[in-house]
mmCIF file of C-alpha atoms in Angstrom:
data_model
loop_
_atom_site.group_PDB
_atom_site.id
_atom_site.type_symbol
_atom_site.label_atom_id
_atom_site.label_comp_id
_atom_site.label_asym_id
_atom_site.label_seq_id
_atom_site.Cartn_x
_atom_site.Cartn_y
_atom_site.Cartn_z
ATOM 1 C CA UNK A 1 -72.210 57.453 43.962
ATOM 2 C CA UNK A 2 -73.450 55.162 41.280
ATOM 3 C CA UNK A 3 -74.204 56.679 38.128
ATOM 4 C CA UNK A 4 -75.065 53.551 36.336
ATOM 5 C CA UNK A 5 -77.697 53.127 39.145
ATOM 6 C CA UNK A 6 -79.388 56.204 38.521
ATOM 7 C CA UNK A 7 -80.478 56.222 35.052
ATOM 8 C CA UNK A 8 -83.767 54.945 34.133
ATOM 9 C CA UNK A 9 -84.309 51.666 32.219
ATOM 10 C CA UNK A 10 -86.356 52.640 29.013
ATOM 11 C CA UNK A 11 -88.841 50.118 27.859
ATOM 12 C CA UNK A 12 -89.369 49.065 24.413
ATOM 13 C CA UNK A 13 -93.065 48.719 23.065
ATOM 14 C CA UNK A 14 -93.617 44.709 22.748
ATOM 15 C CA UNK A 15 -91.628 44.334 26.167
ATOM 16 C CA UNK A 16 -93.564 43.262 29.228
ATOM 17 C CA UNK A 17 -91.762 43.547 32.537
ATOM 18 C CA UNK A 18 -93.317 42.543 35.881
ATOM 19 C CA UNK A 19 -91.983 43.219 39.062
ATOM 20 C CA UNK A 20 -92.107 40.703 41.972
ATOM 21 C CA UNK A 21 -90.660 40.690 45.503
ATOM 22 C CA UNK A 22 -87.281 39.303 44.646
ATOM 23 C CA UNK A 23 -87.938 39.116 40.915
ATOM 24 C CA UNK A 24 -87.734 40.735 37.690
ATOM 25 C CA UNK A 25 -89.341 38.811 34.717
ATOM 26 C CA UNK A 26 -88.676 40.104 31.151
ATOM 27 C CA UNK A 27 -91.024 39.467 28.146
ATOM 28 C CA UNK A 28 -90.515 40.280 24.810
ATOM 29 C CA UNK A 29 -90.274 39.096 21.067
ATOM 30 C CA UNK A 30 -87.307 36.687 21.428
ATOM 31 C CA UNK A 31 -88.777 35.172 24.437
ATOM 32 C CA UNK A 32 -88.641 35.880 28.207
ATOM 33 C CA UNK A 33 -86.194 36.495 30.666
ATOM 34 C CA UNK A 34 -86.013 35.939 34.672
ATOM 35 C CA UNK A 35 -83.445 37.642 36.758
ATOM 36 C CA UNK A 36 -83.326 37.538 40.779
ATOM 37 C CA UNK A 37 -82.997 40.695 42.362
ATOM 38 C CA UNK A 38 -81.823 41.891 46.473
ATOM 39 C CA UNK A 39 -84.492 42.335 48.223
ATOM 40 C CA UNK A 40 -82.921 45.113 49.297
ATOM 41 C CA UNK A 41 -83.125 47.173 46.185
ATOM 42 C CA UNK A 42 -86.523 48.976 45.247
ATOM 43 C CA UNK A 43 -87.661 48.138 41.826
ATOM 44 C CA UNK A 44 -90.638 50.098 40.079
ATOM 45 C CA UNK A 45 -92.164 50.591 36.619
ATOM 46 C CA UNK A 46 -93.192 54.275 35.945
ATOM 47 C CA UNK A 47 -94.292 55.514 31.920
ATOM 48 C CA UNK A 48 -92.035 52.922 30.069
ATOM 49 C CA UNK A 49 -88.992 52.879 32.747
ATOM 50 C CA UNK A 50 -88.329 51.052 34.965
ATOM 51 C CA UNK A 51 -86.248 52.393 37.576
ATOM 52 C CA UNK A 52 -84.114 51.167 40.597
ATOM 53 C CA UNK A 53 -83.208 52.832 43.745
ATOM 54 C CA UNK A 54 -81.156 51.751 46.809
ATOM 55 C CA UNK A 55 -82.291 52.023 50.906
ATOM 56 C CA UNK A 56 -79.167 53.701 51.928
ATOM 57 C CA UNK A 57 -75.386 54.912 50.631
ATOM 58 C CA UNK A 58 -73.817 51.752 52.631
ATOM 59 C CA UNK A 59 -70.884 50.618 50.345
ATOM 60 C CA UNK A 60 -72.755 47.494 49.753
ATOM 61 C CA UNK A 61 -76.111 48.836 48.956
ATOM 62 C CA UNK A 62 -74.166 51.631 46.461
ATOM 63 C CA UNK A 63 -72.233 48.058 44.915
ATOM 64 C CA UNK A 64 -75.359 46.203 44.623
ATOM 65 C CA UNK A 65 -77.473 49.498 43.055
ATOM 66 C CA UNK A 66 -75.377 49.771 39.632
ATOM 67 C CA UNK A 67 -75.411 45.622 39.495
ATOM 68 C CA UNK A 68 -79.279 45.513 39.788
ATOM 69 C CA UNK A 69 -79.641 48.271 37.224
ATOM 70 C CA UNK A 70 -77.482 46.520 34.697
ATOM 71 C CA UNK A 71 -78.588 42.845 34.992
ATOM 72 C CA UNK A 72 -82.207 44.322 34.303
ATOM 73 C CA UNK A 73 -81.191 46.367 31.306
ATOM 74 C CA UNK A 74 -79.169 43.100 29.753
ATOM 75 C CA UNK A 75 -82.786 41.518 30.522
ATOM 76 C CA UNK A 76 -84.621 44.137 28.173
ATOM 77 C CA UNK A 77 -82.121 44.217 25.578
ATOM 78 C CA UNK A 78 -82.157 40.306 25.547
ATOM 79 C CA UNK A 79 -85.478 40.055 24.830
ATOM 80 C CA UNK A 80 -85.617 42.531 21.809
ATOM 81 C CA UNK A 81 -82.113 42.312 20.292
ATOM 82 C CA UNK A 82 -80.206 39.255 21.572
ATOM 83 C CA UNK A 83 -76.269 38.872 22.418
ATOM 84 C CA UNK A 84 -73.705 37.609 20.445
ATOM 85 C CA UNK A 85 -69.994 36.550 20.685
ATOM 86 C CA UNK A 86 -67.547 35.827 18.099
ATOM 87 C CA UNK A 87 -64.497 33.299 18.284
ATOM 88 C CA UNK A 88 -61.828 33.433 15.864
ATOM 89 C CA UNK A 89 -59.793 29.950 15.452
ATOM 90 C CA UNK A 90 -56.049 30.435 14.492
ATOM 91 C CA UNK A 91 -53.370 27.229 13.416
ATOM 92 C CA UNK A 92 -52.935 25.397 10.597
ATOM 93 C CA UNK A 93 -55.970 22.979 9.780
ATOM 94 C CA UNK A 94 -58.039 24.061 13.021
ATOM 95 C CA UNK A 95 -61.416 24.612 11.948
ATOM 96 C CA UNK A 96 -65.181 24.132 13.290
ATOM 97 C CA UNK A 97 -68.101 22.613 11.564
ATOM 98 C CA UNK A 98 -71.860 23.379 12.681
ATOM 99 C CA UNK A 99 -73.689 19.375 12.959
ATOM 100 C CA UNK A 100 -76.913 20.233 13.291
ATOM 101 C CA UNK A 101 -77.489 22.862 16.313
ATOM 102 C CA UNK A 102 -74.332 21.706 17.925
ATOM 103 C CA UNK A 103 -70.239 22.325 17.190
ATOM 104 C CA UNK A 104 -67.503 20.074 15.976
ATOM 105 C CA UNK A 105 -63.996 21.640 16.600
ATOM 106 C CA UNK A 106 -60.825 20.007 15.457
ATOM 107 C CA UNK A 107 -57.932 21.962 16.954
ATOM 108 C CA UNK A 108 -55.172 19.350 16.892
ATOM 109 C CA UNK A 109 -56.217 16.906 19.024
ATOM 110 C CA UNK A 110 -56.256 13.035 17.627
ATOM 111 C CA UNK A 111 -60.234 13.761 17.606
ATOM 112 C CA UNK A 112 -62.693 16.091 17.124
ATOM 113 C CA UNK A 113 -64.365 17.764 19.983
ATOM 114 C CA UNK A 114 -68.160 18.026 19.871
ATOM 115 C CA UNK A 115 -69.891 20.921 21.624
ATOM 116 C CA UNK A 116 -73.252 21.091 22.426
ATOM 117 C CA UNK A 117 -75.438 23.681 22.148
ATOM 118 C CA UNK A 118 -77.121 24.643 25.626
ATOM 119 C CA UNK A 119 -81.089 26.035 25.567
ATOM 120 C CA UNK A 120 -81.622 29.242 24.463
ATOM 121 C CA UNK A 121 -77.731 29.195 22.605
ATOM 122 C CA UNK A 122 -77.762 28.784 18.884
ATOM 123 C CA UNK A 123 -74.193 28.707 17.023
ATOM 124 C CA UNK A 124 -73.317 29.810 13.510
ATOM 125 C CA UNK A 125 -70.547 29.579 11.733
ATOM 126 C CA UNK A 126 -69.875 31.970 8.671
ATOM 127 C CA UNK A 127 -66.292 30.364 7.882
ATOM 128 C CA UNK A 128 -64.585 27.418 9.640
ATOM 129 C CA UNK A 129 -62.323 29.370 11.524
ATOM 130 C CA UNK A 130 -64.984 31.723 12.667
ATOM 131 C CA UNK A 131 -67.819 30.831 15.564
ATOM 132 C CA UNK A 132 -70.632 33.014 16.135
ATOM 133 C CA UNK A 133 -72.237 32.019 19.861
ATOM 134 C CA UNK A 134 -76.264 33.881 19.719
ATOM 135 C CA UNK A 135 -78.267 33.916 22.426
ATOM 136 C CA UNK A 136 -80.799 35.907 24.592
ATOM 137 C CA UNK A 137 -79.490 35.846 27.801
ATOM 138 C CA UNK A 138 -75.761 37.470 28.082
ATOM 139 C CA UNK A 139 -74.494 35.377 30.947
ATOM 140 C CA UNK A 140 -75.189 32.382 28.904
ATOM 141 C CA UNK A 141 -73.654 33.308 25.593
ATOM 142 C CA UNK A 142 -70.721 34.823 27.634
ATOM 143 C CA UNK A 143 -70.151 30.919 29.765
ATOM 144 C CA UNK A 144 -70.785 29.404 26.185
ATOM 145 C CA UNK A 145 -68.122 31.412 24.237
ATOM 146 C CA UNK A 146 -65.779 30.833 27.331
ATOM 147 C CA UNK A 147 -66.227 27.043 27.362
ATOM 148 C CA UNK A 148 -65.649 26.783 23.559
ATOM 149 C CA UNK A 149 -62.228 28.873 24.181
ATOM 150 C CA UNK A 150 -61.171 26.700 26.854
ATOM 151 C CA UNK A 151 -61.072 23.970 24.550
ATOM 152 C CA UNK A 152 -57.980 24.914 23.004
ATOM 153 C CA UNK A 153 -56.893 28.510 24.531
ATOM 154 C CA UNK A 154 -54.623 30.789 22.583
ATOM 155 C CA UNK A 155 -50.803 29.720 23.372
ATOM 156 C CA UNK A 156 -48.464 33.157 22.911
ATOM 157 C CA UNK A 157 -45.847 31.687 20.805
ATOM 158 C CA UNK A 158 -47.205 30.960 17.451
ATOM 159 C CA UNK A 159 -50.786 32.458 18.332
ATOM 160 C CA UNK A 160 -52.637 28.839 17.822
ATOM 161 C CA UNK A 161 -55.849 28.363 19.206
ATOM 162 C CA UNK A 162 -59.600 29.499 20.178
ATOM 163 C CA UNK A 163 -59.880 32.994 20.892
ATOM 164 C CA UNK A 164 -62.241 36.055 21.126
ATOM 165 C CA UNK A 165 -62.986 38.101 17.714
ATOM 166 C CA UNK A 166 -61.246 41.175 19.220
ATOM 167 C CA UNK A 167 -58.935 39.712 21.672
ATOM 168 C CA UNK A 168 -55.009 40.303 21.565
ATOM 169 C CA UNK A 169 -52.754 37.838 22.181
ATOM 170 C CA UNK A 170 -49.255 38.742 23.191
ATOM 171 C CA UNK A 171 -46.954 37.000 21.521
ATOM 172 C CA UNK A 172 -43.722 35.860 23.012
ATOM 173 C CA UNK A 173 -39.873 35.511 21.218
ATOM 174 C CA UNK A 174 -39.292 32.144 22.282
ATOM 175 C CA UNK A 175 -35.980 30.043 21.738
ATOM 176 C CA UNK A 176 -32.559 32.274 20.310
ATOM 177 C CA UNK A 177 -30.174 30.583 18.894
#
């Protein structure tokens, strides 16, 4: 049974959603969002809520119910708050500078690595070992903040690298003499 399914999408005042066949679009103060959706699933818009329900209790149908539900509500809260991700960068003289709306990383390679910022992605960055990836949609920030940390992933023996804000690295003991 899918409890996430179930509950009811609450609508913030300033938020426009309208409901097509196979599509959910998202209005809203920071802009608007488009998600597709199974045609399978029922999608309606009752008093501020929107609200999703499945054809049947097939495995597939009860998978697809809790997925609907959620990409909608990451549509809503995209559109009034925003997402964010945070990147920490650990070793000695690895840091990040912001050029203009795009990234420069130097994480030991013999040259800088330039990032650029997709649409709808804007990057900040409070300190230079500290990224801050901002964006409406979550699936975007999420690929953006995974890119950057694929630049130079964490390695466990001395902890040097890109990583996430509140990720744990497990360090290893390496060589004993």
């Amino acid at each position: 049974m899918s409890r996430i399914g179930k509950q009811p999408i609450p609508v913030p005042a300033g938020v426009e959603v309208s409901i097509e066949p196979d599509l959910v679009r998202v209005a809203g103060p920071r802009g608007e969002l488009t998600e597709r959706v199974s045609p399978e699933m029922k999608v309606e818009k009752n008093d501020g809520e929107v609200i999703v329900t499945r054809p049947t209790n097939r495995g597939d149908h009860r998978a697809l119910h809790g997925l609907t539900r959620t990409l909608i509500y990451n549509l809503v809260v995209g559109v009034t708050e925003g997402f964010e991700k945070r990147l920490a960068i650990q070793g000695v003289g690895y840091r990040a500078a912001l050029k203009g709306r795009d990234i420069e990383l130097q994480v030991g390679y013999s040259h800088p690595v330039p990032i650029k910022a997709p649409d709808g992605i804007e990057f900040e960055v409070p300190q230079p070992t500290q990224i801050v990836v901002k964006g409406n949609s979550k699936q975007a920030v999420g690929q953006t903040a995974a890119s950057i940390r694929k630049v130079r992933p964490p390695e466990p023996y001395k902890g040097k690298g890109i990583r996430y804000a509140d990720e744990y690295v497990q360090r290893k003991v390496g060589k004993r003499a």
